[in-house]
Amino acid sequence: MINFLDLQKINNQYQKELKEACGRVIDSGWYIMGNELEAFEREFAEYCGVKHVIGVANGLDALILVIRAWKELGKLKAGDEVIVPANTYIASVLAITENDLTPVFVEPNPTTYNLCPTNVRAAITEKTKAILPVHLYGLISPMLELMDIAKEHALLVLEDCAQAHGANIDGKKVGNWGDAAGFSFYPGKNLGALGDAGAITTNNDELAQTVKALRNYGSHKKYENLYQGINSRLDEIQAAMLRVKLGYLDQETARRREIANCYRSGITNPLIQLPEWNDDSNHVFHLFVIQTPKRDELQQYLGDNGIQTVIHYPIPPHKQPAYAQWNQQLLPVTEKIHQQVLSLPIDPTMTAQQVDKVITVINQYCS
């Protein structure tokens, strides 16, 4: 079986360093808000090119806390509208509704899967206060255009970078475009911890200080609480794991791009729509997502031939029971995407033979 993603094999490459890092934390006797977290925040800030990184418990908390901080700072209030791509993972939307704001679902560009600037402009109302672009599947959104729109309408921009660590436009990386950004380091991400983990990036000093307090019970100083905060702190062991893996992120990204290039040049089956890419550094291929009207049939066929695939995602947020108030909204581009997408294996430890097998089997597929 060709696994969709072999985390054990990926992490085994760095087993010695990971165990040494874990041992370093154990021996330190300090497990929360210590030197490892400070070092990772500093190193990831340098990698992203930003002033501030604030480690938190997970990627969802990262998005929630940014919006919460903007509310505390008077930049947002309950009922304000936030534009979000309709085809994103539900976490992007949960961050909005958790803060009593209103998501405005916008149809994506059908070939890039990211926000379409034209559709964003059309969705802006007097209540619109923010845009939440999601760099879906690893491809950075059209940030030049989106930032121009945001500036024109005085909107905040919160990037969802959960799938796009290191993607950039002309050297400017995700996490350094908007007013703030949220990252996930879930184990399956391109930069994955060995458990849940996340971070916020920003160049705004006031926002950074507010988020630091909110993640720690609303406290700037022990036993003094400015806000009704939460406990969402990136622990020392996960920070230490991430410090090790950050050193290999670009290397793994290069391998993902090699595999993507092989797929794009090798898959010639006319039933398959390949992802758009200009062979630039704007895509880090967290996922390699194809489209086909025979998605379920193709997935079964690939499984029968020893190739594991995953559907990202079978049900769009506006069709989920959790958001029943939007279940009747018609978003045909989004709904077609969710009915037809299929993610192929793009594990950076895949061998050339495994990549060739995926290509051969797909090209032999006939509905």
Coordinates of C-alpha atoms in Angstrom, one line a residue:
M1 CA 0.0 0.0 0.0
I2 CA 1.2 3.5 -0.9
N3 CA 0.2 5.5 2.2
F4 CA -1.3 8.9 1.7
L5 CA 1.1 10.2 4.4
D6 CA 3.5 8.1 6.5
L7 CA 4.1 10.2 9.6
Q8 CA 6.1 7.5 11.2
K9 CA 8.5 7.4 8.3
I10 CA 8.7 11.2 8.1
N11 CA 9.6 11.6 11.8
N12 CA 11.9 8.6 11.9
Q13 CA 14.3 10.6 9.7
Y14 CA 14.8 13.0 12.6
Q15 CA 14.3 10.5 15.4
K16 CA 17.7 11.2 17.0
E17 CA 17.3 14.9 17.1
L18 CA 13.7 14.7 18.2
K19 CA 14.5 12.4 21.1
E20 CA 17.4 14.7 22.1
A21 CA 15.1 17.7 22.0
C22 CA 12.5 15.9 24.1
G23 CA 15.2 14.8 26.6
R24 CA 16.4 18.4 26.8
V25 CA 12.9 19.5 27.9
I26 CA 12.5 16.7 30.4
D27 CA 15.9 17.5 31.9
S28 CA 15.1 21.2 32.1
G29 CA 12.3 20.7 34.6
W30 CA 10.4 23.6 32.9
Y31 CA 7.5 22.5 30.7
I32 CA 5.3 25.5 30.0
M33 CA 6.2 29.0 28.6
G34 CA 10.0 28.4 28.8
N35 CA 13.1 28.6 26.7
E36 CA 12.0 26.2 24.0
L37 CA 8.9 28.2 23.3
E38 CA 10.8 31.5 23.2
A39 CA 13.4 30.0 20.9
F40 CA 10.8 28.6 18.5
E41 CA 8.9 31.8 18.4
R42 CA 12.1 33.7 17.6
E43 CA 13.2 31.1 14.9
F44 CA 9.8 30.9 13.2
A45 CA 9.5 34.7 13.2
E46 CA 12.8 34.9 11.4
Y47 CA 11.7 32.2 8.9
C48 CA 8.4 34.0 8.2
G49 CA 10.0 37.4 8.2
V50 CA 7.7 38.8 10.9
K51 CA 8.2 40.7 14.1
H52 CA 6.1 38.5 16.4
V53 CA 5.2 34.8 16.7
I54 CA 3.0 33.7 19.5
G55 CA 2.8 30.0 20.1
V56 CA -0.7 28.6 21.0
A57 CA -2.3 25.2 21.5
N58 CA -3.6 24.7 17.9
G59 CA -4.4 26.3 14.7
L60 CA -8.1 26.9 15.5
D61 CA -7.1 28.8 18.6
A62 CA -4.7 30.9 16.6
L63 CA -7.5 32.2 14.4
I64 CA -10.0 32.6 17.3
L65 CA -7.5 34.5 19.4
V66 CA -6.6 37.0 16.7
I67 CA -10.3 37.9 16.2
R68 CA -10.8 38.0 19.9
A69 CA -7.9 40.3 20.4
W70 CA -9.3 42.6 17.7
K71 CA -12.5 42.7 19.6
E72 CA -10.7 43.6 22.8
L73 CA -8.9 46.4 21.0
G74 CA -12.1 47.8 19.6
K75 CA -11.4 46.9 16.0
L76 CA -14.2 44.4 15.7
K77 CA -17.6 43.9 17.4
A78 CA -20.2 41.2 17.5
G79 CA -22.2 41.0 14.2
D80 CA -19.5 42.3 12.0
E81 CA -19.0 40.4 8.7
V82 CA -15.9 38.5 7.7
I83 CA -15.4 37.3 4.2
V84 CA -14.2 33.7 4.0
P85 CA -13.8 31.2 1.1
A86 CA -16.8 28.9 1.0
N87 CA -14.7 25.9 0.3
T88 CA -12.4 26.0 3.3
Y89 CA -12.1 23.6 6.2
I90 CA -14.7 24.4 8.9
A91 CA -12.0 25.7 11.3
S92 CA -11.7 28.9 9.3
V93 CA -15.5 29.5 9.8
L94 CA -15.5 28.3 13.5
A95 CA -13.0 31.1 14.4
I96 CA -15.5 33.7 13.1
T97 CA -18.7 32.3 14.7
E98 CA -16.9 31.6 18.0
N99 CA -16.4 35.3 18.2
D100 CA -20.0 36.2 17.4
L101 CA -19.1 37.5 14.0
T102 CA -20.8 36.6 10.7
P103 CA -19.1 34.6 8.0
V104 CA -19.8 35.7 4.5
F105 CA -19.2 32.7 2.2
V106 CA -17.5 33.7 -1.1
E107 CA -17.1 31.4 -4.1
P108 CA -13.4 30.6 -4.9
N109 CA -11.5 30.7 -8.1
P110 CA -12.5 27.2 -9.5
T111 CA -8.9 26.4 -10.7
T112 CA -6.8 27.7 -7.7
Y113 CA -9.4 27.0 -5.0
N114 CA -8.5 30.3 -3.3
L115 CA -10.4 33.5 -2.9
C116 CA -11.3 35.3 -6.1
P117 CA -10.7 39.0 -5.7
T118 CA -13.7 39.8 -8.0
N119 CA -16.0 37.8 -5.8
V120 CA -14.5 39.4 -2.7
R121 CA -15.3 42.9 -4.0
A122 CA -18.9 41.9 -4.8
A123 CA -19.4 40.6 -1.2
I124 CA -18.3 43.7 0.6
T125 CA -21.1 45.5 2.6
E126 CA -21.2 48.2 5.2
K127 CA -20.9 45.5 7.8
T128 CA -17.7 43.9 6.3
K129 CA -14.8 44.5 8.6
A130 CA -12.3 41.7 7.7
I131 CA -11.1 39.2 5.1
L132 CA -9.9 35.8 6.0
P133 CA -8.0 34.3 3.0
V134 CA -7.2 30.6 3.3
H135 CA -4.0 29.5 1.5
L136 CA -5.8 26.2 0.6
Y137 CA -3.9 23.0 -0.2
G138 CA -0.6 25.0 0.1
L139 CA -1.1 27.6 -2.6
I140 CA -0.8 31.2 -1.4
S141 CA -3.9 33.3 -2.1
P142 CA -3.7 36.3 -4.5
M143 CA -2.5 38.5 -1.6
L144 CA -1.4 41.5 -3.7
E145 CA -5.0 42.0 -5.0
L146 CA -6.6 41.1 -1.6
M147 CA -4.4 43.6 0.3
D148 CA -5.3 46.3 -2.2
I149 CA -9.0 45.6 -1.6
A150 CA -8.5 45.6 2.1
K151 CA -6.7 48.9 2.0
E152 CA -9.3 50.5 -0.2
H153 CA -12.1 49.5 2.2
A154 CA -10.2 49.7 5.5
L155 CA -10.6 46.0 6.2
L156 CA -8.5 43.8 8.5
V157 CA -6.8 40.7 6.9
L158 CA -6.3 37.5 8.8
E159 CA -4.4 34.8 6.9
D160 CA -5.2 31.2 7.5
C161 CA -1.8 29.6 6.9
A162 CA -2.5 26.1 8.2
Q163 CA -1.7 24.4 4.9
A164 CA 0.9 26.7 3.4
H165 CA 4.1 27.0 5.6
G166 CA 6.7 28.7 3.6
A167 CA 4.7 29.5 0.5
N168 CA 5.6 33.0 -0.8
I169 CA 5.1 35.6 -3.6
D170 CA 8.4 37.2 -4.6
G171 CA 10.0 36.1 -1.3
K172 CA 7.3 37.4 1.0
K173 CA 6.0 34.4 2.9
V174 CA 2.5 33.6 4.1
G175 CA 2.0 35.0 7.6
N176 CA 3.6 38.3 6.6
W177 CA 0.9 39.7 4.2
G178 CA -2.1 40.4 6.4
D179 CA -2.5 42.2 9.7
A180 CA -2.1 38.8 11.4
A181 CA -2.1 35.1 10.5
G182 CA -2.8 31.7 12.1
F183 CA -0.7 28.6 11.6
S184 CA -1.5 25.0 12.5
F185 CA 1.3 22.5 13.3
Y186 CA -1.0 19.5 13.5
P187 CA 1.1 16.4 12.8
G188 CA 0.1 16.0 9.2
K189 CA 0.9 19.6 8.2
N190 CA 4.1 20.4 6.2
L191 CA 5.6 21.7 9.5
G192 CA 4.0 19.2 11.9
A193 CA 4.4 18.8 15.6
L194 CA 4.0 15.5 17.4
G195 CA 0.7 16.6 18.8
D196 CA -1.5 19.6 18.5
A197 CA 0.2 23.0 18.2
G198 CA -0.3 26.4 16.5
A199 CA 1.0 29.9 16.3
I200 CA 0.0 33.5 15.4
T201 CA 2.2 35.8 13.4
T202 CA 1.9 39.6 13.2
N203 CA 3.9 42.8 12.8
N204 CA 1.6 44.7 15.1
D205 CA 3.1 45.2 18.6
E206 CA -0.3 45.9 20.3
L207 CA -2.0 42.9 18.8
A208 CA 1.0 40.7 19.8
Q209 CA 0.8 41.8 23.4
T210 CA -2.9 41.3 23.6
V211 CA -2.8 37.8 22.1
K212 CA 0.0 36.9 24.5
A213 CA -2.3 37.8 27.4
L214 CA -5.4 36.1 26.0
R215 CA -3.6 32.8 25.5
N216 CA -2.5 32.8 29.1
Y217 CA -5.8 33.4 31.0
G218 CA -5.9 37.0 30.0
S219 CA -2.8 37.8 32.0
H220 CA 0.2 40.0 31.2
K221 CA 1.5 39.5 34.8
K222 CA 1.0 36.5 37.0
Y223 CA -2.2 36.6 39.0
E224 CA -3.2 39.9 37.3
N225 CA -5.8 39.5 34.5
L226 CA -6.6 42.2 32.0
Y227 CA -9.0 40.0 30.0
Q228 CA -11.2 37.0 30.3
G229 CA -8.7 34.9 28.5
I230 CA -8.2 31.2 27.9
N231 CA -5.4 28.6 28.3
S232 CA -3.9 28.1 24.9
R233 CA -0.2 27.8 25.2
L234 CA 2.2 25.9 23.0
D235 CA 4.0 23.6 25.4
E236 CA 7.8 23.2 25.7
I237 CA 8.0 19.7 24.2
Q238 CA 6.0 20.6 21.1
A239 CA 8.0 23.8 20.7
A240 CA 11.2 21.7 20.9
M241 CA 9.9 19.2 18.3
L242 CA 9.0 22.1 16.0
R243 CA 12.5 23.6 16.3
V244 CA 14.0 20.4 15.0
K245 CA 11.5 20.0 12.1
L246 CA 11.7 23.7 11.1
G247 CA 15.3 23.0 10.0
Y248 CA 14.0 20.5 7.4
L249 CA 10.9 22.3 6.2
D250 CA 12.4 23.7 3.0
Q251 CA 14.0 20.4 2.2
E252 CA 10.7 18.6 2.5
T253 CA 8.9 21.3 0.6
A254 CA 11.4 20.8 -2.3
R255 CA 10.6 17.1 -2.4
R256 CA 6.8 17.8 -2.4
R257 CA 7.3 20.1 -5.4
E258 CA 9.3 17.4 -7.2
I259 CA 6.5 14.9 -6.7
A260 CA 3.9 17.5 -7.8
N261 CA 6.0 18.2 -11.0
C262 CA 6.1 14.4 -11.7
Y263 CA 2.3 14.2 -11.3
R264 CA 1.6 17.2 -13.4
S265 CA 3.8 16.0 -16.3
G266 CA 3.0 12.4 -16.0
I267 CA -0.8 12.2 -15.4
T268 CA -2.4 12.5 -18.8
N269 CA -5.8 10.9 -18.2
P270 CA -8.4 13.3 -19.7
L271 CA -10.8 12.5 -16.9
I272 CA -8.5 14.2 -14.4
Q273 CA -8.2 17.9 -13.8
L274 CA -4.8 18.7 -12.3
P275 CA -4.1 21.6 -9.9
E276 CA -3.0 25.0 -11.2
W277 CA 0.6 25.9 -10.6
N278 CA 3.1 28.2 -12.3
D279 CA 6.2 26.2 -11.1
D280 CA 6.9 29.0 -8.6
S281 CA 7.4 29.2 -4.9
N282 CA 3.8 30.2 -4.3
H283 CA 2.8 26.6 -3.8
V284 CA 4.2 24.2 -1.1
F285 CA 1.8 21.3 -2.0
H286 CA 0.5 20.4 1.4
L287 CA -2.0 18.5 -0.7
F288 CA -2.0 17.5 -4.4
V289 CA -5.7 17.8 -5.2
I290 CA -7.2 16.6 -8.5
Q291 CA -10.8 16.9 -9.7
T292 CA -12.9 14.3 -11.5
P293 CA -16.7 13.8 -11.8
K294 CA -16.0 10.2 -11.0
R295 CA -14.3 10.9 -7.7
D296 CA -15.8 8.1 -5.6
E297 CA -15.3 5.6 -8.3
L298 CA -11.7 6.7 -8.8
Q299 CA -10.9 6.6 -5.1
Q300 CA -12.2 3.0 -4.9
Y301 CA -10.2 2.0 -8.0
L302 CA -7.0 3.5 -6.5
G303 CA -7.6 1.8 -3.2
D304 CA -8.1 -1.5 -4.9
N305 CA -4.7 -0.9 -6.6
G306 CA -2.9 -0.2 -3.3
I307 CA -3.0 3.6 -3.4
Q308 CA -4.5 5.5 -0.4
T309 CA -6.2 8.8 -1.1
V310 CA -8.2 11.3 1.0
I311 CA -11.1 13.6 0.2
H312 CA -10.4 17.2 1.4
Y313 CA -13.3 17.8 2.1
P314 CA -16.5 15.9 1.4
I315 CA -19.0 18.5 2.9
P316 CA -18.5 22.3 2.7
P317 CA -19.0 24.3 5.9
H318 CA -22.3 25.9 4.7
K319 CA -23.8 22.4 4.3
Q320 CA -22.8 21.1 7.7
P321 CA -25.5 20.5 10.4
A322 CA -23.5 22.8 12.7
Y323 CA -24.4 25.7 10.4
A324 CA -28.0 24.9 9.6
Q325 CA -28.8 28.5 9.1
W326 CA -26.8 28.5 5.9
N327 CA -27.7 25.0 4.6
Q328 CA -30.0 26.4 1.9
Q329 CA -27.4 28.8 0.6
L330 CA -26.5 27.9 -3.0
L331 CA -22.8 28.0 -3.8
P332 CA -22.5 25.9 -6.9
V333 CA -18.7 26.3 -7.5
T334 CA -17.9 25.3 -4.0
E335 CA -20.4 22.4 -4.0
K336 CA -18.9 21.0 -7.2
I337 CA -15.4 21.2 -5.8
H338 CA -16.4 19.3 -2.7
Q339 CA -18.1 16.6 -4.9
Q340 CA -15.1 16.2 -7.2
V341 CA -11.8 16.7 -5.3
L342 CA -9.5 13.9 -4.4
S343 CA -6.0 14.2 -2.7
L344 CA -3.3 12.0 -4.0
P345 CA -0.3 10.8 -1.9
I346 CA 2.4 13.5 -1.7
D347 CA 4.5 12.2 1.2
P348 CA 8.0 13.7 1.0
T349 CA 9.4 10.2 1.8
M350 CA 7.8 8.7 -1.3
T351 CA 10.2 6.8 -3.6
A352 CA 10.4 7.5 -7.3
Q353 CA 8.9 4.0 -7.9
Q354 CA 5.8 4.9 -5.7
V355 CA 5.3 8.1 -7.6
D356 CA 5.5 6.3 -10.9
K357 CA 3.0 3.7 -9.7
V358 CA 0.4 6.4 -8.8
I359 CA 0.9 8.0 -12.3
T360 CA 0.6 4.7 -14.1
V361 CA -2.5 3.5 -12.2
I362 CA -4.3 6.8 -12.7
N363 CA -3.5 6.9 -16.4
Q364 CA -4.9 3.4 -16.8
Y365 CA -8.2 4.4 -15.1
C366 CA -11.2 4.3 -17.4
S367 CA -14.7 5.0 -15.9

